PDB file of C-alpha atoms in Angstrom:
ATOM      1  CA  MET A  25     139.862  81.505 115.904  1.00 52.00           C
ATOM      2  CA  GLU A  26     140.088  79.428 119.067  1.00 71.00           C
ATOM      3  CA  THR A  27     137.409  81.578 120.671  1.00 78.00           C
ATOM      4  CA  LYS A  28     135.109  81.040 117.694  1.00 75.00           C
ATOM      5  CA  LYS A  29     135.691  77.289 117.822  1.00 73.00           C
ATOM      6  CA  LEU A  30     134.891  77.212 121.530  1.00 77.00           C
ATOM      7  CA  GLN A  31     131.674  79.106 120.914  1.00 78.00           C
ATOM      8  CA  GLN A  32     130.696  76.660 118.178  1.00 73.00           C
ATOM      9  CA  LEU A  33     131.426  73.705 120.452  1.00 75.00           C
ATOM     10  CA  LYS A  34     129.410  75.288 123.241  1.00 80.00           C
ATOM     11  CA  GLN A  35     126.469  75.876 120.906  1.00 80.00           C
ATOM     12  CA  LEU A  36     126.686  72.297 119.605  1.00 78.00           C
ATOM     13  CA  ARG A  37     126.757  70.957 123.152  1.00 84.00           C
ATOM     14  CA  ASN A  38     123.708  73.022 124.079  1.00 83.00           C
ATOM     15  CA  GLU A  39     121.815  71.781 121.010  1.00 85.00           C
ATOM     16  CA  MET A  40     122.704  68.172 121.820  1.00 86.00           C
ATOM     17  CA  THR A  41     121.681  68.661 125.446  1.00 88.00           C
ATOM     18  CA  ARG A  42     118.326  70.078 124.367  1.00 90.00           C
ATOM     19  CA  PHE A  43     117.919  67.236 121.874  1.00 90.00           C
ATOM     20  CA  MET A  44     118.548  64.536 124.503  1.00 92.00           C
ATOM     21  CA  MET A  45     116.421  66.291 127.121  1.00 94.00           C
ATOM     22  CA  THR A  46     113.464  66.255 124.735  1.00 94.00           C
ATOM     23  CA  TYR A  47     113.677  62.459 124.625  1.00 95.00           C
ATOM     24  CA  LYS A  48     114.044  62.345 128.409  1.00 96.00           C
ATOM     25  CA  PHE A  49     110.872  64.426 128.740  1.00 96.00           C
ATOM     26  CA  GLY A  50     109.138  62.042 126.328  1.00 95.00           C
ATOM     27  CA  LEU A  51     110.138  59.112 128.533  1.00 96.00           C
ATOM     28  CA  ASP A  52     108.943  60.965 131.641  1.00 96.00           C
ATOM     29  CA  GLU A  53     105.537  61.596 130.028  1.00 95.00           C
ATOM     30  CA  MET A  54     105.156  57.991 128.918  1.00 96.00           C
ATOM     31  CA  ASN A  55     106.227  56.634 132.309  1.00 96.00           C
ATOM     32  CA  THR A  56     103.629  58.860 133.992  1.00 95.00           C
ATOM     33  CA  LYS A  57     100.924  57.554 131.660  1.00 95.00           C
ATOM     34  CA  LEU A  58     101.902  53.965 132.427  1.00 94.00           C
ATOM     35  CA  GLN A  59     101.971  54.585 136.171  1.00 93.00           C
ATOM     36  CA  ILE A  60      98.445  56.017 135.998  1.00 91.00           C
ATOM     37  CA  LEU A  61      97.269  52.962 134.040  1.00 89.00           C
ATOM     38  CA  LYS A  62      98.878  50.641 136.624  1.00 88.00           C
ATOM     39  CA  GLU A  63      97.097  52.324 139.520  1.00 85.00           C
ATOM     40  CA  GLU A  64      93.777  52.544 137.690  1.00 85.00           C
ATOM     41  CA  PHE A  65      93.882  48.858 136.818  1.00 82.00           C
ATOM     42  CA  GLN A  66      94.863  47.921 140.361  1.00 78.00           C
ATOM     43  CA  HIS A  67      91.952  49.789 141.943  1.00 75.00           C
ATOM     44  CA  ILE A  68      89.248  49.142 139.354  1.00 74.00           C
ATOM     45  CA  HIS A  69      90.065  45.563 138.421  1.00 70.00           C
ATOM     46  CA  ASP A  70      91.803  44.457 141.615  1.00 69.00           C
ATOM     47  CA  TYR A  71      94.731  43.349 139.507  1.00 75.00           C
ATOM     48  CA  ASN A  72      97.884  44.911 138.085  1.00 82.00           C
ATOM     49  CA  PRO A  73      98.932  43.585 134.643  1.00 87.00           C
ATOM     50  CA  ILE A  74     102.369  45.254 134.818  1.00 92.00           C
ATOM     51  CA  GLU A  75     105.032  43.437 136.846  1.00 91.00           C
ATOM     52  CA  HIS A  76     107.700  46.078 136.335  1.00 92.00           C
ATOM     53  CA  MET A  77     108.981  48.656 133.851  1.00 95.00           C
ATOM     54  CA  LYS A  78     112.386  49.946 132.823  1.00 95.00           C
ATOM     55  CA  SER A  79     113.155  52.958 130.657  1.00 95.00           C
ATOM     56  CA  ARG A  80     116.403  54.026 129.027  1.00 94.00           C
ATOM     57  CA  LEU A  81     117.945  56.670 126.775  1.00 95.00           C
ATOM     58  CA  LYS A  82     120.541  55.694 124.209  1.00 92.00           C
ATOM     59  CA  SER A  83     123.902  57.258 124.999  1.00 90.00           C
ATOM     60  CA  PRO A  84     125.464  59.684 122.466  1.00 86.00           C
ATOM     61  CA  GLU A  85     128.108  56.992 121.775  1.00 88.00           C
ATOM     62  CA  SER A  86     125.423  54.419 121.004  1.00 90.00           C
ATOM     63  CA  ILE A  87     123.600  56.894 118.759  1.00 89.00           C
ATOM     64  CA  LEU A  88     126.841  57.639 116.910  1.00 87.00           C
ATOM     65  CA  ASN A  89     127.496  53.914 116.344  1.00 88.00           C
ATOM     66  CA  LYS A  90     124.021  53.514 114.889  1.00 88.00           C
ATOM     67  CA  ILE A  91     124.589  56.507 112.593  1.00 88.00           C
ATOM     68  CA  TYR A  92     127.618  54.743 111.125  1.00 86.00           C
ATOM     69  CA  GLN A  93     125.800  51.406 110.873  1.00 86.00           C
ATOM     70  CA  LYS A  94     122.882  52.973 109.008  1.00 85.00           C
ATOM     71  CA  ASN A  95     125.126  55.298 107.004  1.00 87.00           C
ATOM     72  CA  ILE A  96     122.904  58.317 107.612  1.00 85.00           C
ATOM     73  CA  GLU A  97     123.647  62.028 107.621  1.00 86.00           C
ATOM     74  CA  LEU A  98     125.271  63.357 110.786  1.00 81.00           C
ATOM     75  CA  SER A  99     122.666  65.939 111.805  1.00 85.00           C
ATOM     76  CA  LEU A 100     120.094  66.172 114.573  1.00 86.00           C
ATOM     77  CA  ASP A 101     117.189  66.232 112.099  1.00 87.00           C
ATOM     78  CA  SER A 102     118.500  63.119 110.365  1.00 88.00           C
ATOM     79  CA  ILE A 103     119.059  61.350 113.700  1.00 88.00           C
ATOM     80  CA  LYS A 104     115.515  62.156 114.825  1.00 88.00           C
ATOM     81  CA  GLU A 105     113.988  60.828 111.608  1.00 88.00           C
ATOM     82  CA  ASN A 106     116.119  57.692 111.194  1.00 90.00           C
ATOM     83  CA  ILE A 107     116.911  56.522 114.727  1.00 91.00           C
ATOM     84  CA  ARG A 108     113.613  55.916 116.442  1.00 93.00           C
ATOM     85  CA  ASP A 109     114.681  53.909 119.483  1.00 93.00           C
ATOM     86  CA  ILE A 110     116.598  56.646 121.322  1.00 94.00           C
ATOM     87  CA  ALA A 111     113.926  56.554 124.024  1.00 96.00           C
ATOM     88  CA  GLY A 112     112.765  53.113 125.048  1.00 97.00           C
ATOM     89  CA  ILE A 113     110.596  51.472 127.697  1.00 97.00           C
ATOM     90  CA  ARG A 114     110.411  47.787 128.508  1.00 97.00           C
ATOM     91  CA  ILE A 115     107.225  46.588 130.185  1.00 97.00           C
ATOM     92  CA  VAL A 116     107.178  43.138 131.765  1.00 97.00           C
ATOM     93  CA  CYS A 117     103.787  41.488 132.361  1.00 94.00           C
ATOM     94  CA  SER A 118     102.691  38.309 134.115  1.00 90.00           C
ATOM     95  CA  PHE A 119     100.629  36.844 131.291  1.00 93.00           C
ATOM     96  CA  ILE A 120     100.387  37.021 127.506  1.00 94.00           C
ATOM     97  CA  SER A 121      96.867  38.455 127.672  1.00 93.00           C
ATOM     98  CA  ASP A 122      98.252  41.284 129.840  1.00 93.00           C
ATOM     99  CA  ILE A 123     100.588  42.280 127.022  1.00 96.00           C
ATOM    100  CA  TYR A 124      97.694  43.007 124.684  1.00 95.00           C
ATOM    101  CA  LYS A 125      95.666  44.686 127.436  1.00 92.00           C
ATOM    102  CA  VAL A 126      98.513  47.092 128.169  1.00 94.00           C
ATOM    103  CA  SER A 127      99.083  47.700 124.463  1.00 96.00           C
ATOM    104  CA  GLU A 128      95.399  48.502 123.956  1.00 94.00           C
ATOM    105  CA  MET A 129      95.385  50.936 126.886  1.00 92.00           C
ATOM    106  CA  ILE A 130      98.433  52.726 125.481  1.00 94.00           C
ATOM    107  CA  GLU A 131      96.954  52.937 121.981  1.00 94.00           C
ATOM    108  CA  GLN A 132      93.747  54.487 123.346  1.00 93.00           C
ATOM    109  CA  GLN A 133      95.601  57.507 124.750  1.00 93.00           C
ATOM    110  CA  GLU A 134      94.400  60.509 122.701  1.00 92.00           C
ATOM    111  CA  ASP A 135      97.799  62.219 122.487  1.00 93.00           C
ATOM    112  CA  VAL A 136      99.651  59.026 121.568  1.00 95.00           C
ATOM    113  CA  THR A 137     100.130  58.247 117.886  1.00 96.00           C
ATOM    114  CA  VAL A 138     100.971  54.645 117.002  1.00 96.00           C
ATOM    115  CA  ILE A 139     103.549  54.649 114.208  1.00 96.00           C
ATOM    116  CA  ASN A 140     104.191  50.928 113.981  1.00 96.00           C
ATOM    117  CA  ILE A 141     103.460  47.627 115.757  1.00 97.00           C
ATOM    118  CA  LYS A 142     105.608  44.501 115.457  1.00 97.00           C
ATOM    119  CA  ASP A 143     104.092  41.388 117.003  1.00 97.00           C
ATOM    120  CA  TYR A 144     106.892  38.923 117.680  1.00 97.00           C
ATOM    121  CA  ILE A 145     104.576  36.869 119.916  1.00 96.00           C
ATOM    122  CA  ASN A 146     102.211  35.632 117.211  1.00 95.00           C
ATOM    123  CA  LYS A 147     105.176  35.545 114.815  1.00 95.00           C
ATOM    124  CA  PRO A 148     108.405  34.955 116.812  1.00 94.00           C
ATOM    125  CA  LYS A 149     111.774  35.741 115.287  1.00 93.00           C
ATOM    126  CA  PRO A 150     113.676  32.726 113.841  1.00 91.00           C
ATOM    127  CA  ASN A 151     115.906  32.576 116.947  1.00 90.00           C
ATOM    128  CA  GLY A 152     112.852  32.270 119.222  1.00 92.00           C
ATOM    129  CA  TYR A 153     112.623  35.897 120.394  1.00 94.00           C
ATOM    130  CA  GLN A 154     109.130  36.983 121.472  1.00 96.00           C
ATOM    131  CA  SER A 155     107.850  40.427 122.396  1.00 97.00           C
ATOM    132  CA  LEU A 156     105.351  43.060 121.274  1.00 98.00           C
ATOM    133  CA  HIS A 157     107.009  46.232 119.960  1.00 98.00           C
ATOM    134  CA  LEU A 158     105.185  49.550 119.707  1.00 98.00           C
ATOM    135  CA  LEU A 159     106.680  52.619 118.085  1.00 97.00           C
ATOM    136  CA  LEU A 160     104.862  55.687 119.363  1.00 97.00           C
ATOM    137  CA  SER A 161     105.010  59.426 118.816  1.00 96.00           C
ATOM    138  CA  ILE A 162     104.072  61.641 121.762  1.00 95.00           C
ATOM    139  CA  PRO A 163     104.053  65.440 122.144  1.00 95.00           C
ATOM    140  CA  VAL A 164     106.554  67.119 124.465  1.00 94.00           C
ATOM    141  CA  PHE A 165     105.546  70.642 125.461  1.00 92.00           C
ATOM    142  CA  LEU A 166     108.615  72.857 125.719  1.00 89.00           C
ATOM    143  CA  SER A 167     108.768  76.545 126.648  1.00 86.00           C
ATOM    144  CA  ASP A 168     108.770  77.725 123.035  1.00 86.00           C
ATOM    145  CA  ARG A 169     107.338  74.846 120.989  1.00 89.00           C
ATOM    146  CA  VAL A 170     105.859  71.363 120.922  1.00 92.00           C
ATOM    147  CA  GLU A 171     108.128  68.513 119.824  1.00 92.00           C
ATOM    148  CA  GLN A 172     106.910  65.117 118.665  1.00 94.00           C
ATOM    149  CA  VAL A 173     109.159  62.445 120.143  1.00 95.00           C
ATOM    150  CA  PHE A 174     109.469  58.787 119.173  1.00 96.00           C
ATOM    151  CA  VAL A 175     109.305  56.286 122.027  1.00 97.00           C
ATOM    152  CA  GLU A 176     109.758  52.565 121.487  1.00 97.00           C
ATOM    153  CA  ILE A 177     107.926  50.259 123.894  1.00 97.00           C
ATOM    154  CA  GLN A 178     108.638  46.548 124.227  1.00 97.00           C
ATOM    155  CA  ILE A 179     106.052  44.500 126.134  1.00 98.00           C
ATOM    156  CA  ARG A 180     106.761  40.909 127.151  1.00 97.00           C
ATOM    157  CA  THR A 181     106.139  38.314 129.843  1.00 96.00           C
ATOM    158  CA  VAL A 182     108.578  37.449 132.630  1.00 95.00           C
ATOM    159  CA  ALA A 183     109.588  34.275 130.772  1.00 94.00           C
ATOM    160  CA  MET A 184     110.140  36.176 127.497  1.00 95.00           C
ATOM    161  CA  ASP A 185     112.197  38.797 129.321  1.00 95.00           C
ATOM    162  CA  PHE A 186     114.380  36.178 131.037  1.00 94.00           C
ATOM    163  CA  TRP A 187     115.047  34.461 127.701  1.00 93.00           C
ATOM    164  CA  ALA A 188     115.833  37.761 125.932  1.00 93.00           C
ATOM    165  CA  SER A 189     118.272  38.752 128.690  1.00 92.00           C
ATOM    166  CA  LEU A 190     120.095  35.420 128.421  1.00 90.00           C
ATOM    167  CA  GLU A 191     120.184  35.572 124.613  1.00 89.00           C
ATOM    168  CA  HIS A 192     121.606  39.113 124.763  1.00 87.00           C
ATOM    169  CA  LYS A 193     124.431  38.044 127.101  1.00 88.00           C
ATOM    170  CA  ILE A 194     125.350  35.048 124.947  1.00 89.00           C
ATOM    171  CA  TYR A 195     125.123  37.100 121.744  1.00 79.00           C
ATOM    172  CA  TYR A 196     127.718  39.603 122.952  1.00 79.00           C
ATOM    173  CA  LYS A 197     129.896  37.063 124.772  1.00 80.00           C
ATOM    174  CA  TYR A 198     130.508  35.362 121.429  1.00 80.00           C
ATOM    175  CA  ASN A 199     130.800  38.675 119.566  1.00 75.00           C
ATOM    176  CA  LYS A 200     127.557  38.006 117.643  1.00 70.00           C
ATOM    177  CA  GLU A 201     128.823  34.633 116.328  1.00 80.00           C
ATOM    178  CA  VAL A 202     127.026  32.137 118.565  1.00 81.00           C
ATOM    179  CA  PRO A 203     127.973  28.444 118.084  1.00 85.00           C
ATOM    180  CA  ASP A 204     125.299  26.298 116.434  1.00 86.00           C
ATOM    181  CA  ASP A 205     124.779  24.091 119.502  1.00 87.00           C
ATOM    182  CA  LEU A 206     124.039  27.147 121.678  1.00 87.00           C
ATOM    183  CA  THR A 207     121.726  28.575 119.013  1.00 87.00           C
ATOM    184  CA  LYS A 208     119.723  25.328 119.043  1.00 90.00           C
ATOM    185  CA  GLU A 209     119.596  25.308 122.847  1.00 90.00           C
ATOM    186  CA  LEU A 210     118.374  28.917 122.881  1.00 90.00           C
ATOM    187  CA  LYS A 211     115.625  28.085 120.389  1.00 91.00           C
ATOM    188  CA  TYR A 212     114.596  25.094 122.509  1.00 92.00           C
ATOM    189  CA  ALA A 213     114.580  27.282 125.639  1.00 92.00           C
ATOM    190  CA  ALA A 214     112.379  29.811 123.807  1.00 93.00           C
ATOM    191  CA  ASN A 215     109.868  27.039 123.008  1.00 93.00           C
ATOM    192  CA  VAL A 216     109.876  25.912 126.655  1.00 92.00           C
ATOM    193  CA  ALA A 217     109.328  29.497 127.854  1.00 92.00           C
ATOM    194  CA  SER A 218     106.459  29.892 125.388  1.00 92.00           C
ATOM    195  CA  GLU A 219     104.836  26.658 126.587  1.00 93.00           C
ATOM    196  CA  LEU A 220     105.157  27.856 130.203  1.00 92.00           C
ATOM    197  CA  ASP A 221     103.494  31.164 129.300  1.00 93.00           C
ATOM    198  CA  TYR A 222     100.495  29.414 127.750  1.00 91.00           C
ATOM    199  CA  ARG A 223     100.147  27.024 130.703  1.00 92.00           C
ATOM    200  CA  MET A 224     100.277  29.926 133.177  1.00 90.00           C
ATOM    201  CA  GLU A 225      97.722  31.805 131.064  1.00 89.00           C
ATOM    202  CA  LYS A 226      95.343  28.844 131.313  1.00 89.00           C
ATOM    203  CA  LEU A 227      95.780  28.658 135.096  1.00 88.00           C
ATOM    204  CA  HIS A 228      95.241  32.405 135.375  1.00 82.00           C
ATOM    205  CA  SER A 229      91.960  32.171 133.447  1.00 82.00           C
ATOM    206  CA  GLU A 230      90.706  29.296 135.607  1.00 80.00           C
ATOM    207  CA  ILE A 231      91.574  31.066 138.873  1.00 78.00           C
ATOM    208  CA  LYS A 232      89.934  34.291 137.676  1.00 72.00           C
ATOM    209  CA  SER A 233      86.769  32.395 136.773  1.00 70.00           C
ATOM    210  CA  ILE A 234      86.602  30.830 140.257  1.00 67.00           C
ATOM    211  CA  LYS A 235      87.216  34.197 141.912  1.00 64.00           C
ATOM    212  CA  ASP A 236      84.460  35.861 139.868  1.00 59.00           C
ATOM    213  CA  ASP A 237      81.999  33.140 140.885  1.00 56.00           C
ATOM    214  CA  ASN A 238      82.858  33.306 144.592  1.00 55.00           C
ATOM    215  CA  ASP A 239      83.687  36.949 145.124  1.00 52.00           C
ATOM    216  CA  GLU A 240      82.264  38.051 148.462  1.00 47.00           C
ATOM    217  CA  GLU A 241      84.179  41.298 148.706  1.00 50.00           C
ATOM    218  CA  ASN A 242      82.370  44.138 150.437  1.00 57.00           C
ATOM    219  CA  LEU A 243      81.298  46.315 147.515  1.00 56.00           C
ATOM    220  CA  SER A 244      80.601  49.235 149.853  1.00 60.00           C
ATOM    221  CA  VAL A 245      84.309  49.783 150.531  1.00 59.00           C
ATOM    222  CA  LEU A 246      86.756  51.745 148.375  1.00 57.00           C
ATOM    223  CA  GLN A 247      90.486  51.302 148.867  1.00 61.00           C
ATOM    224  CA  LEU A 248      92.879  53.973 147.612  1.00 63.00           C
ATOM    225  CA  ASN A 249      96.563  54.185 148.547  1.00 62.00           C
ATOM    226  CA  ASN A 250      96.116  51.600 151.321  1.00 64.00           C
ATOM    227  CA  GLU A 251      93.300  53.654 152.855  1.00 68.00           C
ATOM    228  CA  LYS A 252      89.721  52.340 153.050  1.00 66.00           C
ATOM    229  CA  PHE A 253      86.678  54.525 152.434  1.00 63.00           C
ATOM    230  CA  HIS A 254      83.246  53.229 153.432  1.00 67.00           C
ATOM    231  CA  LEU A 255      80.365  54.183 151.168  1.00 62.00           C
ATOM    232  CA  PRO A 256      77.098  54.946 152.999  1.00 66.00           C
ATOM    233  CA  SER A 257      74.307  52.548 151.988  1.00 66.00           C
ATOM    234  CA  MET A 258      71.933  55.471 151.343  1.00 65.00           C
ATOM    235  CA  PHE A 259      74.431  56.909 148.886  1.00 58.00           C
ATOM    236  CA  LEU A 260      74.737  53.598 147.021  1.00 57.00           C
ATOM    237  CA  GLU A 261      70.976  53.096 146.919  1.00 64.00           C
ATOM    238  CA  SER A 262      70.513  56.597 145.555  1.00 67.00           C
ATOM    239  CA  LEU A 263      73.023  55.932 142.783  1.00 62.00           C
ATOM    240  CA  LEU A 264      71.310  52.664 141.917  1.00 63.00           C
ATOM    241  CA  LYS A 265      67.968  54.447 141.577  1.00 66.00           C
ATOM    242  CA  ASP A 266      69.524  56.996 139.211  1.00 63.00           C
ATOM    243  CA  GLN A 267      70.717  54.169 136.955  1.00 63.00           C
ATOM    244  CA  LYS A 268      67.217  52.701 136.562  1.00 56.00           C
TER     245      LYS A 268
END
């Protein structure tokens, strides 16, 4: 009987390992896509809209807590269907416009299916929280099958991220019962952060306009991975003729 129980536990562990690895692979795929977009934007547009990214997998303990909170069936199929934030990526951008640019680039990926979008920037939460949430489904190609995996992506500015981090710390410090005076201060801080974002966005637009008007960059030079490649003038002229 003990031997049978050990075998069952071993099988359960293997199934759980495979289950979690599938989400890890989903995160790996999404991170690769985002890295490609970062580099493409940097080289083509001379500008990188992504400041930094962070990905995470929910721990089995955290998943179990959510199962109890949602009162759902304790099975891998039920977990997959009902808990859709096991794999998550947070993308932090410099400006609000960058958030929507990055979102658009993600949505245009052919093998990415957008399940849901929650825009807490145009419609912030009552406490002041702002962010753009995307729930995506992406294919993970395993040795014997293809699994569709949910990945949640949160995209926000540096100011939004700083506020959210502070709110999270206060929320758990007071065991989810934050005093009214702190709640009001957090809401005020959220409004200040939002005002800063819009002011920085305006400055960014003005600087970009000036740069576009006065750009004297040598258009015959390509730069990839810190290495410069000079394009022969005859080659460029030939390409220009083909476009006419």
